[in-house]
Amino acid sequence: MKVLVAVKRVIDYNVKIRVKADNTGVETANVKMSMNPFDEIAVEEAIRMKEKGAATEIIAFSAGPAQCQETIRTALAMGADRGILVQTDADLQPLAVAKLLKAVVDKEQPGLVIVGKQAIDDDSNATGQMLAALLGWSIGTFANKLNVADGSVEVKREVDGGLENIKIKMPAVITTDLRLNEPRYASLPNIMKAKKKPIETLAPDALGVDVAPRLKTLKVEEPPKRKSGIKVKTVAELVEKLRNEAGVI
Amino acid sequence: MAVLVVAAHDGKTVRANVANAVAAAGQMDAEVHVLVAGSNAGEAAKSAAAIQGVAKVLQAEDAAYANWLAEDIAPLVVKLAPNYSHIVMAADSVGKNVAPRAAALLDVAQVSEAIQVVSPDTFVRPIYAGNAMATVQSTDKIKIVTVRPTNFKAAAGGGSATIEQIEGTGSAGLSSFAGAELSKSERPELTSAKIVVSGGRGLQSGENFKMLETLADKLGAGLGASRAAVDAGYVPNDYQVGQTGKVVAPDLYIAIGISGAIQHLAGMKDSKTIVAINKDEEAPIFQVADYGLVGDLFQLVPELTAAIEKK
C-alpha cells in the first residue's frame, strides 16, 4: 500500500511572528521556516507503517513556492521515499490544496493519505476533511492512535470529551493530533541519502486545478494587547485583589 | 435567505455552545434555523427550539446520525444548503470534523473559527495562534462558517420555535462508531466554566494534579492543562487548553506551573482575569497575567486553597 503524506512549509513554531506594517499579512522574509509540526507527525506515522510492513511506499506532497522542496527533503530525510511538489506562488487556501491533493491521489492511488490536523499558520483545520469529501473517502480526524487491518482503519480520535473510537473503510484520509506519535529527527546519513531521492515538480494547471482563493484577505492586524498586570507578594494579597479589585471570587 | 446552524447534541439537549453559534448566526441574517440530526433526537430538538432567535428547528431522524460521523451528516447538510445563505457550526470537535466536509462537497471555502461577524460576508478570524487577526471576505454563494463560541454571547432561552421533521439521507457506509472513552468529571465543562484552574509541567506528576482538583472544587472551577502536562500523561487530552486544544475565556483563569508558550496563550488570553503562579519570574505567562505570584506552587497552591476557604 502506498501512503501519501502532505507537508506544509510554515513559519517555525518558535518564531514570534510580526504583522506587516501595511496590514496585508505576516512578515515571512528572512524568517525561519519549517515543516508544520502536525505534518511531521503524519510523516512519522507513515514511516512507522512502512517499518511494520503495512505500507510499501511513502510519497511526500507539498504545494507552494519552490522552497517547499526543502520541506519535502525533510520528509525524505525522515524516511519518505519520494516527493511531489505542486509549485505555485499563488495564495493557496485549504480548498485549493485539497483539490491539488485529489488530483495527485487520483494519479498515485494511495491506500491512505495522512495530513496534519491543522497548519500552525492559517489554523484552518480543513484540508484533510475537504480532501476526503472530494474523494468520497472516509475520514479519521484528530487521530490519537491508528490500527490498519483488513481494508479498514481503527482510529482513536481526540474529541471534546476525551477519546472516541471509529472504524473507517480504506482508502481513507487521516488527520493527526499531537499524541499520535513523537516524530523522529533525521539522522545525518539519512539527510545525505535524501538528497538523491526524487522530487517531481508539477504545476496546478497541469493538474487541471483552479487555485484561485475563495476568501479575500482584507487585512491582517495585531491582536489587541492585554495591559500588563502586577506581581503580588503573597497569597493573601492575591485573594484580596481577586475579591475586591477583580471581583471574580 | 436564512442561516442554518448545525447543532451537536447528546440526545437530550443540544450542546451549550449552540446558543453561542445561534447568536453569531443572528449577526449574519435575521432568520436562523437549527438542524438537529440524530437518532431519537426529539428532546434535543426541543432544547434547540427553546433558544431565543431560532425561527425553526429541522429535526432529521436517522439511525445513521446517532454518532455524528462526518461521512453521514455532511450529505444532509449539503442537501439543505441551497435554501441557506450561511451554514454555521461551533468550532468544536464536531464542527471541525463536519463543516469542512460539507464545504468541499459544496465547492465552497470554509471560514474557520470566526471570532467576529463584520458583515454577512466578512469575518475576523485568528491566525498564527491568535498572534494576528485576519479579516476575510467570502466570495462564495453559500458561506460555511465555524465560530469560536467564547467570542459570542450565548442567546438566551425561553424561545419557542417550530420543529419540522425532515427526511434523513441514510448512511454512506464508510465508517462506524466503536465506542468512546470520555473523561468523567463532576466539574464544570472547561469551555463554559466561569473559573478555570490549569496546570502545567510544573506540577511534575499526575498525582500532584489532585492539589489543583481540590482548589478547583473550592472555586467551582473547571480543570485544564497545558500541552506539556497532557503530553507527559498527567491528565487526559481533553484537558488541553491552547491553539490546538480548547479555547477558553472564563472570568478567572488560574495558570499554575505553566510557562506560557504562545500556543498555550492562544487558548486562554481572552480570559477576563488571569492569575499566574510560577517559580520562574521570567516565565512568559506573567506577560499576560493580571496578577502574578512568583514562588513554589507546592507551597502556594495549598495556601491559596485554604485562603479561599476562609471567606
Coordinates of C-alpha atoms in Angstrom, one line a residue:
Chain A
M1 CA 0.0 0.0 0.0
K2 CA 1.2 3.5 -0.9
V3 CA 0.8 6.2 1.7
L4 CA 0.7 9.8 0.8
V5 CA 1.6 12.5 3.3
A6 CA 1.1 16.2 2.9
V7 CA 3.7 18.6 4.3
K8 CA 3.3 22.3 4.6
R9 CA 6.1 24.9 4.8
V10 CA 5.2 27.3 7.6
I11 CA 6.9 29.8 9.9
D12 CA 8.8 27.8 12.5
Y13 CA 6.6 27.4 15.7
N14 CA 9.3 29.1 17.8
V15 CA 9.3 32.3 15.8
K16 CA 7.4 35.2 17.2
I17 CA 5.5 36.4 14.1
R18 CA 5.3 40.0 13.0
V19 CA 2.3 41.6 11.2
K20 CA 3.4 43.6 8.1
A21 CA 3.2 47.3 8.5
D22 CA 0.8 47.6 5.6
N23 CA -1.6 45.1 7.2
T24 CA -1.5 42.8 4.2
G25 CA -0.2 39.8 6.0
V26 CA 2.5 38.4 8.2
E27 CA 6.2 39.1 7.6
T28 CA 7.8 35.9 6.1
A29 CA 11.0 37.4 4.6
N30 CA 14.1 36.3 6.5
V31 CA 12.1 34.2 8.9
K32 CA 12.9 30.7 9.8
M33 CA 10.6 28.2 8.0
S34 CA 10.0 24.6 9.0
M35 CA 7.6 21.7 8.4
N36 CA 4.2 22.2 10.0
P37 CA 4.6 20.2 13.3
F38 CA 1.3 18.2 12.7
D39 CA 2.7 17.2 9.3
E40 CA 5.8 15.9 11.0
I41 CA 3.5 13.6 13.0
A42 CA 1.9 12.5 9.7
V43 CA 5.3 11.6 8.1
E44 CA 6.3 9.7 11.3
E45 CA 3.1 7.7 11.3
A46 CA 3.6 6.7 7.6
I47 CA 7.2 5.7 8.3
R48 CA 6.1 3.5 11.3
M49 CA 3.5 1.8 9.0
K50 CA 6.3 1.1 6.5
E51 CA 8.5 -0.2 9.2
K52 CA 5.7 -2.6 10.3
G53 CA 5.2 -3.7 6.8
A54 CA 1.7 -2.1 6.4
A55 CA 3.0 0.5 3.9
T56 CA 5.3 -0.1 0.9
E57 CA 6.0 3.4 -0.3
I58 CA 5.6 6.9 1.2
I59 CA 5.1 9.9 -1.0
A60 CA 5.6 13.3 0.5
F61 CA 3.4 16.0 -1.2
S62 CA 3.7 19.7 -0.8
A63 CA 2.2 22.7 -2.6
G64 CA 3.6 26.3 -2.7
P65 CA 6.7 28.1 -3.8
A66 CA 10.0 26.4 -4.9
Q67 CA 11.3 26.5 -1.3
C68 CA 8.8 23.8 -0.4
Q69 CA 11.4 21.4 -1.9
E70 CA 13.2 21.8 1.4
T71 CA 10.1 20.7 3.4
I72 CA 9.8 17.7 1.1
R73 CA 13.5 17.0 1.6
T74 CA 13.0 17.0 5.4
A75 CA 10.2 14.4 4.9
L76 CA 12.5 12.4 2.7
A77 CA 15.3 12.6 5.3
M78 CA 12.9 11.3 7.9
G79 CA 12.1 8.3 5.7
A80 CA 9.6 9.1 2.9
D81 CA 10.6 7.6 -0.5
R82 CA 9.9 10.3 -3.0
G83 CA 8.3 13.7 -3.3
I84 CA 5.8 15.6 -5.4
L85 CA 5.7 19.4 -5.3
V86 CA 2.9 21.4 -6.9
Q87 CA 4.8 24.6 -7.5
T88 CA 3.0 27.9 -7.4
D89 CA 3.4 31.3 -5.9
A90 CA -0.4 31.7 -5.6
D91 CA -2.0 32.2 -2.1
L92 CA -3.2 28.6 -1.5
Q93 CA -6.2 28.1 0.6
P94 CA -7.4 24.7 2.1
L95 CA -10.0 24.0 -0.7
A96 CA -7.4 24.6 -3.4
V97 CA -4.8 22.4 -1.6
A98 CA -7.5 19.7 -1.2
K99 CA -8.1 19.8 -5.0
L100 CA -4.4 19.6 -5.8
L101 CA -4.1 16.7 -3.4
K102 CA -7.1 15.0 -5.0
A103 CA -5.5 15.3 -8.5
V104 CA -2.3 13.7 -7.2
V105 CA -4.3 11.0 -5.3
D106 CA -6.2 10.1 -8.5
K107 CA -2.8 9.6 -10.2
E108 CA -1.0 7.8 -7.4
Q109 CA -3.8 5.7 -5.9
P110 CA -2.6 5.6 -2.3
G111 CA -4.5 3.5 0.3
L112 CA -4.1 6.2 2.9
V113 CA -3.5 9.9 3.0
I114 CA -2.2 11.2 6.2
V115 CA -2.1 15.0 6.9
G116 CA -1.7 17.2 9.9
K117 CA -5.0 18.3 11.5
Q118 CA -4.1 21.9 11.1
A119 CA -1.3 24.2 9.9
I120 CA 0.0 26.5 12.5
D121 CA 0.0 29.5 10.2
D122 CA -3.6 29.8 9.0
D123 CA -5.0 27.5 11.7
S124 CA -7.8 26.4 9.3
N125 CA -8.1 22.8 10.3
A126 CA -9.9 21.9 7.0
T127 CA -7.7 20.4 4.2
G128 CA -7.8 16.8 5.2
Q129 CA -11.6 16.8 5.7
M130 CA -12.0 18.6 2.4
L131 CA -9.8 16.1 0.6
A132 CA -11.8 13.1 2.0
A133 CA -15.0 14.8 0.8
L134 CA -13.7 15.4 -2.7
L135 CA -12.5 11.8 -3.0
G136 CA -15.7 10.4 -1.4
W137 CA -13.5 8.7 1.1
S138 CA -13.9 8.1 4.8
I139 CA -12.2 10.4 7.3
G140 CA -10.5 10.0 10.6
T141 CA -9.8 13.4 12.1
F142 CA -7.7 14.2 15.2
A143 CA -6.1 10.8 15.3
N144 CA -4.6 9.7 18.6
K145 CA -3.9 6.1 17.6
L146 CA -4.3 4.1 14.3
N147 CA -4.6 0.5 13.6
V148 CA -4.7 -0.6 10.0
A149 CA -6.3 -4.0 9.5
D150 CA -8.2 -5.8 6.7
G151 CA -9.1 -2.9 4.5
S152 CA -10.1 -0.6 7.3
V153 CA -8.5 1.6 9.9
E154 CA -9.4 1.8 13.6
V155 CA -9.0 5.4 14.6
K156 CA -8.9 6.6 18.2
R157 CA -9.8 10.3 18.0
E158 CA -9.2 13.2 20.3
V159 CA -12.6 14.8 20.8
D160 CA -14.1 17.4 23.2
G161 CA -15.0 15.0 26.0
G162 CA -12.0 12.6 25.7
L163 CA -11.4 9.9 23.1
E164 CA -13.7 8.2 20.6
N165 CA -13.1 5.1 18.5
I166 CA -14.3 4.7 15.0
K167 CA -13.7 2.2 12.2
I168 CA -13.4 3.6 8.7
K169 CA -13.1 1.9 5.4
M170 CA -10.0 2.3 3.3
P171 CA -9.0 4.1 1.2
A172 CA -9.2 6.9 3.8
V173 CA -7.8 10.2 4.9
I174 CA -6.4 10.6 8.4
T175 CA -5.6 13.9 10.2
T176 CA -3.1 13.7 13.0
D177 CA -3.4 15.0 16.5
L178 CA -0.5 15.7 18.9
R179 CA -0.4 12.4 20.8
L180 CA -0.3 10.1 17.7
N181 CA 3.4 9.8 17.9
E182 CA 6.6 11.6 18.6
P183 CA 8.3 12.4 15.3
R184 CA 12.0 11.3 14.8
Y185 CA 14.9 13.6 13.9
A186 CA 16.5 12.8 10.6
S187 CA 20.0 11.4 11.0
L188 CA 22.9 12.9 9.1
P189 CA 23.3 9.8 6.8
N190 CA 19.6 9.9 6.1
I191 CA 19.8 13.7 5.3
M192 CA 22.6 12.9 2.8
K193 CA 20.6 10.0 1.3
A194 CA 17.5 12.2 1.0
K195 CA 19.4 14.5 -1.5
K196 CA 19.3 11.6 -4.0
K197 CA 15.6 10.8 -3.6
P198 CA 13.4 12.0 -6.5
I199 CA 11.1 15.0 -6.3
E200 CA 8.6 15.5 -9.1
T201 CA 7.5 19.1 -9.8
L202 CA 4.1 19.8 -11.2
A203 CA 2.1 23.0 -12.0
P204 CA -1.5 23.5 -10.8
D205 CA -2.6 24.0 -14.5
A206 CA -1.1 20.6 -15.5
L207 CA -3.4 19.0 -12.8
G208 CA -6.4 21.0 -14.1
V209 CA -7.0 22.7 -10.8
D210 CA -8.1 26.3 -10.3
V211 CA -6.4 27.5 -7.2
A212 CA -7.9 31.0 -7.1
P213 CA -8.6 31.9 -3.4
R214 CA -12.2 32.0 -2.3
L215 CA -11.6 34.0 0.8
K216 CA -10.3 37.5 0.2
T217 CA -8.0 38.7 3.0
L218 CA -9.0 42.3 3.5
K219 CA -6.5 43.0 6.3
V220 CA -4.3 41.4 8.9
E221 CA -3.8 43.1 12.2
E222 CA -2.1 42.7 15.6
P223 CA -4.4 41.3 18.2
P224 CA -5.4 43.7 21.0
K225 CA -2.7 43.7 23.7
R226 CA -3.5 42.9 27.3
K227 CA -2.4 45.6 29.5
S228 CA 0.3 44.4 31.8
G229 CA -0.6 43.3 35.2
I230 CA 1.1 43.4 38.6
K231 CA 3.1 41.0 40.7
V232 CA 1.6 40.3 44.1
K233 CA 3.8 39.2 47.0
T234 CA 1.6 36.9 49.0
V235 CA -1.4 34.6 48.6
A236 CA -3.3 36.9 51.0
E237 CA -2.7 39.8 48.7
L238 CA -3.8 37.8 45.7
V239 CA -7.0 36.7 47.3
E240 CA -7.7 40.3 48.4
K241 CA -7.2 41.5 44.8
L242 CA -9.4 38.8 43.3
R243 CA -12.2 39.5 45.8
N244 CA -12.1 43.3 45.9
E245 CA -10.4 44.6 42.7
A246 CA -11.3 42.0 40.1
G247 CA -14.4 40.7 41.9
V248 CA -14.1 37.3 40.4
I249 CA -14.2 35.1 43.5
Chain B
M1 CA -32.0 33.8 2.9
A2 CA -31.8 32.2 6.3
V3 CA -28.8 30.9 8.2
L4 CA -28.7 27.2 9.2
V5 CA -26.9 26.3 12.5
V6 CA -25.9 22.7 12.6
A7 CA -26.2 21.6 16.3
A8 CA -24.3 18.9 18.0
H9 CA -26.2 17.3 20.9
D10 CA -26.1 14.3 23.3
G11 CA -29.6 13.1 22.5
K12 CA -31.2 15.1 25.3
T13 CA -30.0 18.6 24.8
V14 CA -28.0 20.5 22.2
R15 CA -24.5 21.5 23.3
A16 CA -24.4 24.7 25.3
N17 CA -22.3 26.3 22.5
V18 CA -25.2 26.0 20.1
A19 CA -26.7 29.1 21.8
N20 CA -23.4 30.9 21.1
A21 CA -23.5 29.7 17.4
V22 CA -27.1 30.9 17.2
A23 CA -26.0 34.4 18.4
A24 CA -23.3 34.5 15.8
A25 CA -25.7 33.3 13.1
G26 CA -28.1 36.1 14.1
Q27 CA -25.5 38.6 13.0
M28 CA -25.3 37.1 9.5
D29 CA -29.1 37.1 8.9
A30 CA -32.2 37.7 10.9
E31 CA -33.7 34.3 10.2
V32 CA -31.9 31.4 12.0
H33 CA -32.8 27.8 11.6
V34 CA -31.2 24.9 13.6
L35 CA -30.6 21.4 12.2
V36 CA -30.8 18.7 14.9
A37 CA -29.9 15.4 13.3
G38 CA -29.9 12.2 15.3
S39 CA -31.5 9.0 16.3
N40 CA -34.2 9.8 18.9
A41 CA -33.3 13.5 18.8
G42 CA -36.7 14.7 19.8
E43 CA -35.6 16.1 23.2
A44 CA -32.6 17.7 21.7
A45 CA -34.7 19.3 19.0
K46 CA -37.0 20.8 21.8
S47 CA -33.9 22.2 23.5
A48 CA -32.9 23.9 20.3
A49 CA -36.4 25.3 19.8
A50 CA -36.1 27.0 23.2
I51 CA -33.1 29.1 22.1
Q52 CA -34.1 32.8 21.5
G53 CA -33.7 33.9 18.0
V54 CA -34.3 30.5 16.4
A55 CA -37.2 30.6 13.9
K56 CA -37.4 26.9 13.0
V57 CA -35.8 23.6 14.1
L58 CA -35.3 20.9 11.5
Q59 CA -35.2 17.5 13.1
A60 CA -33.8 14.8 10.9
E61 CA -34.2 11.3 12.4
D62 CA -31.9 8.6 11.0
A63 CA -30.1 5.7 12.7
A64 CA -27.0 6.8 10.7
Y65 CA -26.9 10.1 12.7
A66 CA -26.6 8.5 16.1
N67 CA -22.8 9.1 16.5
W68 CA -22.2 12.2 14.3
L69 CA -20.0 10.5 11.7
A70 CA -19.0 13.2 9.2
E71 CA -19.5 10.9 6.2
D72 CA -23.2 10.6 7.1
I73 CA -24.0 14.1 8.5
A74 CA -22.3 16.1 5.7
P75 CA -24.6 14.9 2.9
L76 CA -27.6 16.0 4.9
V77 CA -26.1 19.5 5.4
V78 CA -25.3 19.6 1.6
K79 CA -28.9 18.7 0.8
L80 CA -30.3 21.5 2.9
A81 CA -27.6 24.1 1.9
P82 CA -29.3 25.5 -1.3
N83 CA -32.0 27.0 1.0
Y84 CA -29.5 29.0 3.0
S85 CA -27.0 31.8 2.7
H86 CA -24.8 30.5 5.6
I87 CA -24.2 27.3 7.4
V88 CA -22.8 27.8 10.9
M89 CA -21.3 25.4 13.4
A90 CA -19.5 25.9 16.7
A91 CA -15.8 25.3 16.2
D92 CA -15.6 22.3 18.5
S93 CA -14.5 18.8 17.6
V94 CA -17.8 18.1 15.9
G95 CA -17.9 21.3 13.9
K96 CA -14.3 21.0 12.8
N97 CA -15.0 17.4 11.6
V98 CA -18.2 18.0 9.7
A99 CA -18.2 21.6 8.4
P100 CA -15.1 21.3 6.1
R101 CA -16.5 18.1 4.6
A102 CA -19.8 19.8 3.7
A103 CA -17.9 22.9 2.4
A104 CA -15.8 20.8 0.0
L105 CA -18.9 18.9 -1.2
L106 CA -20.5 22.3 -2.0
D107 CA -17.3 23.6 -3.6
V108 CA -17.1 26.5 -1.2
A109 CA -14.4 27.7 1.3
Q110 CA -14.8 27.4 5.0
V111 CA -14.3 30.4 7.3
S112 CA -12.7 28.6 10.2
E113 CA -13.2 29.7 13.8
A114 CA -14.6 33.2 13.2
I115 CA -14.5 35.5 16.3
Q116 CA -16.4 38.4 14.8
V117 CA -19.0 38.9 12.2
V118 CA -18.2 42.2 10.4
S119 CA -20.9 41.9 7.8
P120 CA -22.8 38.9 6.3
D121 CA -19.8 38.1 4.1
T122 CA -16.9 39.4 6.2
F123 CA -15.4 37.8 9.3
V124 CA -12.5 38.2 11.6
R125 CA -10.6 35.1 12.5
P126 CA -7.4 34.5 14.4
I127 CA -4.3 33.1 12.6
Y128 CA -0.9 32.1 13.9
A129 CA -2.2 31.0 17.3
G130 CA -4.1 34.3 17.7
N131 CA -0.9 36.4 17.2
A132 CA -2.6 38.0 14.2
M133 CA -6.2 38.7 13.3
A134 CA -7.3 38.3 9.7
T135 CA -10.4 40.0 8.2
V136 CA -11.6 37.8 5.4
Q137 CA -14.4 38.2 2.9
S138 CA -16.1 35.2 1.4
T139 CA -16.8 35.3 -2.3
D140 CA -18.8 32.0 -2.2
K141 CA -22.6 31.9 -2.7
I142 CA -23.1 29.7 0.4
K143 CA -20.8 30.6 3.3
I144 CA -19.7 27.9 5.6
V145 CA -18.5 29.4 8.9
T146 CA -17.3 27.8 12.1
V147 CA -17.5 30.2 15.0
R148 CA -15.5 30.3 18.3
P149 CA -18.2 30.0 20.9
T150 CA -16.4 32.1 23.6
N151 CA -16.5 35.2 21.3
F152 CA -20.3 35.3 21.0
K153 CA -22.6 35.8 24.0
A154 CA -24.9 32.9 24.2
A155 CA -28.5 33.5 23.0
A156 CA -31.0 33.3 25.9
G157 CA -33.5 30.6 26.5
G158 CA -37.3 30.9 26.5
G159 CA -37.8 30.7 22.8
S160 CA -40.5 28.6 21.1
A161 CA -39.5 27.8 17.6
T162 CA -41.5 25.3 15.5
I163 CA -40.0 21.9 14.9
E164 CA -40.2 20.4 11.5
Q165 CA -39.4 16.8 10.8
I166 CA -37.3 16.2 7.7
E167 CA -36.0 13.1 5.9
G168 CA -32.6 11.8 6.6
T169 CA -30.1 10.9 4.0
G170 CA -29.1 7.5 5.3
S171 CA -25.7 6.0 5.9
A172 CA -22.8 6.4 3.5
G173 CA -21.5 3.1 4.7
L174 CA -17.9 4.3 5.0
S175 CA -17.5 4.4 8.8
S176 CA -18.8 3.1 12.0
F177 CA -18.7 4.2 15.7
A178 CA -16.9 1.8 18.1
G179 CA -17.3 3.5 21.5
A180 CA -16.0 6.4 23.4
E181 CA -13.7 6.8 26.3
L182 CA -14.9 10.0 27.8
S183 CA -13.4 11.7 30.9
K184 CA -15.9 11.6 33.8
S185 CA -16.0 14.7 35.8
E186 CA -18.4 16.5 38.1
R187 CA -16.7 19.7 37.4
P188 CA -18.0 22.4 35.0
E189 CA -17.1 21.9 31.4
L190 CA -13.9 23.7 30.5
T191 CA -15.1 25.9 27.7
S192 CA -18.2 27.2 29.6
A193 CA -16.8 27.3 33.2
K194 CA -16.7 30.7 34.9
I195 CA -13.4 29.9 36.5
V196 CA -10.7 27.6 35.1
V197 CA -7.7 26.2 37.1
S198 CA -5.0 25.0 34.8
G199 CA -1.8 23.1 35.5
G200 CA 1.4 22.6 33.5
R201 CA 4.7 20.8 33.6
G202 CA 5.5 22.5 36.9
L203 CA 3.1 20.0 38.6
Q204 CA 5.6 17.3 37.9
S205 CA 3.1 14.4 38.0
G206 CA -0.5 13.4 37.5
E207 CA -0.7 12.7 41.3
N208 CA 0.1 16.3 42.0
F209 CA -2.9 17.4 39.9
K210 CA -5.0 16.3 42.9
M211 CA -3.9 19.5 44.5
L212 CA -5.4 21.5 41.7
E213 CA -8.6 19.4 41.8
T214 CA -9.0 20.5 45.4
L215 CA -8.6 24.1 44.5
A216 CA -10.9 23.8 41.5
D217 CA -13.6 22.2 43.6
K218 CA -13.3 25.1 46.2
L219 CA -13.8 27.6 43.4
G220 CA -16.4 25.6 41.4
A221 CA -13.9 25.7 38.6
G222 CA -13.2 23.6 35.5
L223 CA -9.8 21.9 35.3
G224 CA -7.4 22.5 32.3
A225 CA -3.8 21.8 31.4
S226 CA -1.0 22.9 29.1
R227 CA 0.1 20.7 26.3
A228 CA 3.2 19.7 28.2
A229 CA 1.1 18.3 31.1
V230 CA -1.1 16.3 28.6
D231 CA 1.9 15.0 26.6
A232 CA 3.6 13.9 29.9
G233 CA 0.4 11.9 30.7
Y234 CA -0.5 13.8 33.8
V235 CA -4.1 14.4 32.6
P236 CA -6.2 13.3 29.6
N237 CA -6.1 15.1 26.2
D238 CA -9.5 16.8 26.6
Y239 CA -7.9 19.0 29.4
Q240 CA -5.6 20.7 26.9
V241 CA -6.0 24.5 26.6
G242 CA -4.3 26.1 23.6
Q243 CA -4.0 26.7 19.9
T244 CA -4.9 23.2 19.0
G245 CA -6.8 22.2 22.2
K246 CA -9.7 24.1 23.7
V247 CA -10.1 27.8 23.7
V248 CA -11.5 29.2 27.0
A249 CA -12.4 32.7 28.1
P250 CA -13.6 32.4 31.7
D251 CA -14.0 35.3 34.2
L252 CA -10.9 33.9 36.0
Y253 CA -8.1 31.7 34.7
I254 CA -5.5 30.5 37.1
A255 CA -2.4 29.2 35.4
I256 CA -0.3 27.1 37.8
G257 CA 3.2 25.9 36.8
I258 CA 2.6 26.9 33.2
S259 CA 5.4 28.7 31.5
G260 CA 3.1 30.3 28.9
A261 CA 4.2 29.2 25.4
I262 CA 2.4 31.2 22.7
Q263 CA 0.5 28.0 21.8
H264 CA -1.0 28.0 25.3
L265 CA -1.7 31.7 25.5
A266 CA -3.7 31.3 22.3
G267 CA -6.2 29.3 24.2
M268 CA -6.7 31.5 27.3
K269 CA -5.6 35.1 26.7
D270 CA -9.2 36.3 26.2
S271 CA -10.0 35.3 29.9
K272 CA -11.2 38.4 31.8
T273 CA -8.8 38.0 34.7
I274 CA -5.6 35.9 34.6
V275 CA -3.6 34.7 37.5
A276 CA -0.2 33.1 37.1
I277 CA 1.7 31.1 39.8
N278 CA 5.2 30.1 38.7
K279 CA 8.6 29.8 40.3
D280 CA 10.3 31.4 37.3
E281 CA 9.7 35.1 37.3
E282 CA 10.8 35.4 33.7
A283 CA 8.1 33.0 32.5
P284 CA 6.1 34.4 29.6
I285 CA 2.8 33.7 31.3
F286 CA 3.5 36.7 33.5
Q287 CA 3.3 39.0 30.4
V288 CA -0.5 38.2 30.1
A289 CA -1.3 37.8 33.8
D290 CA -3.2 40.5 35.7
Y291 CA -1.9 39.1 38.9
G292 CA 1.4 37.2 39.1
L293 CA 2.7 35.3 42.1
V294 CA 6.3 34.1 41.9
G295 CA 7.1 31.1 44.1
D296 CA 6.9 27.4 44.8
L297 CA 3.5 26.2 43.7
F298 CA 3.6 23.3 46.1
Q299 CA 3.6 25.8 48.9
L300 CA 1.4 28.4 47.3
V301 CA -1.5 26.3 46.0
P302 CA -2.4 24.7 49.3
E303 CA -2.1 28.2 50.9
L304 CA -4.5 29.6 48.2
T305 CA -6.9 26.8 48.7
A306 CA -7.0 27.5 52.4
A307 CA -7.3 31.2 51.9
I308 CA -10.3 30.8 49.7
E309 CA -12.0 28.6 52.2
K310 CA -11.9 31.3 54.9
K311 CA -14.4 33.7 53.3

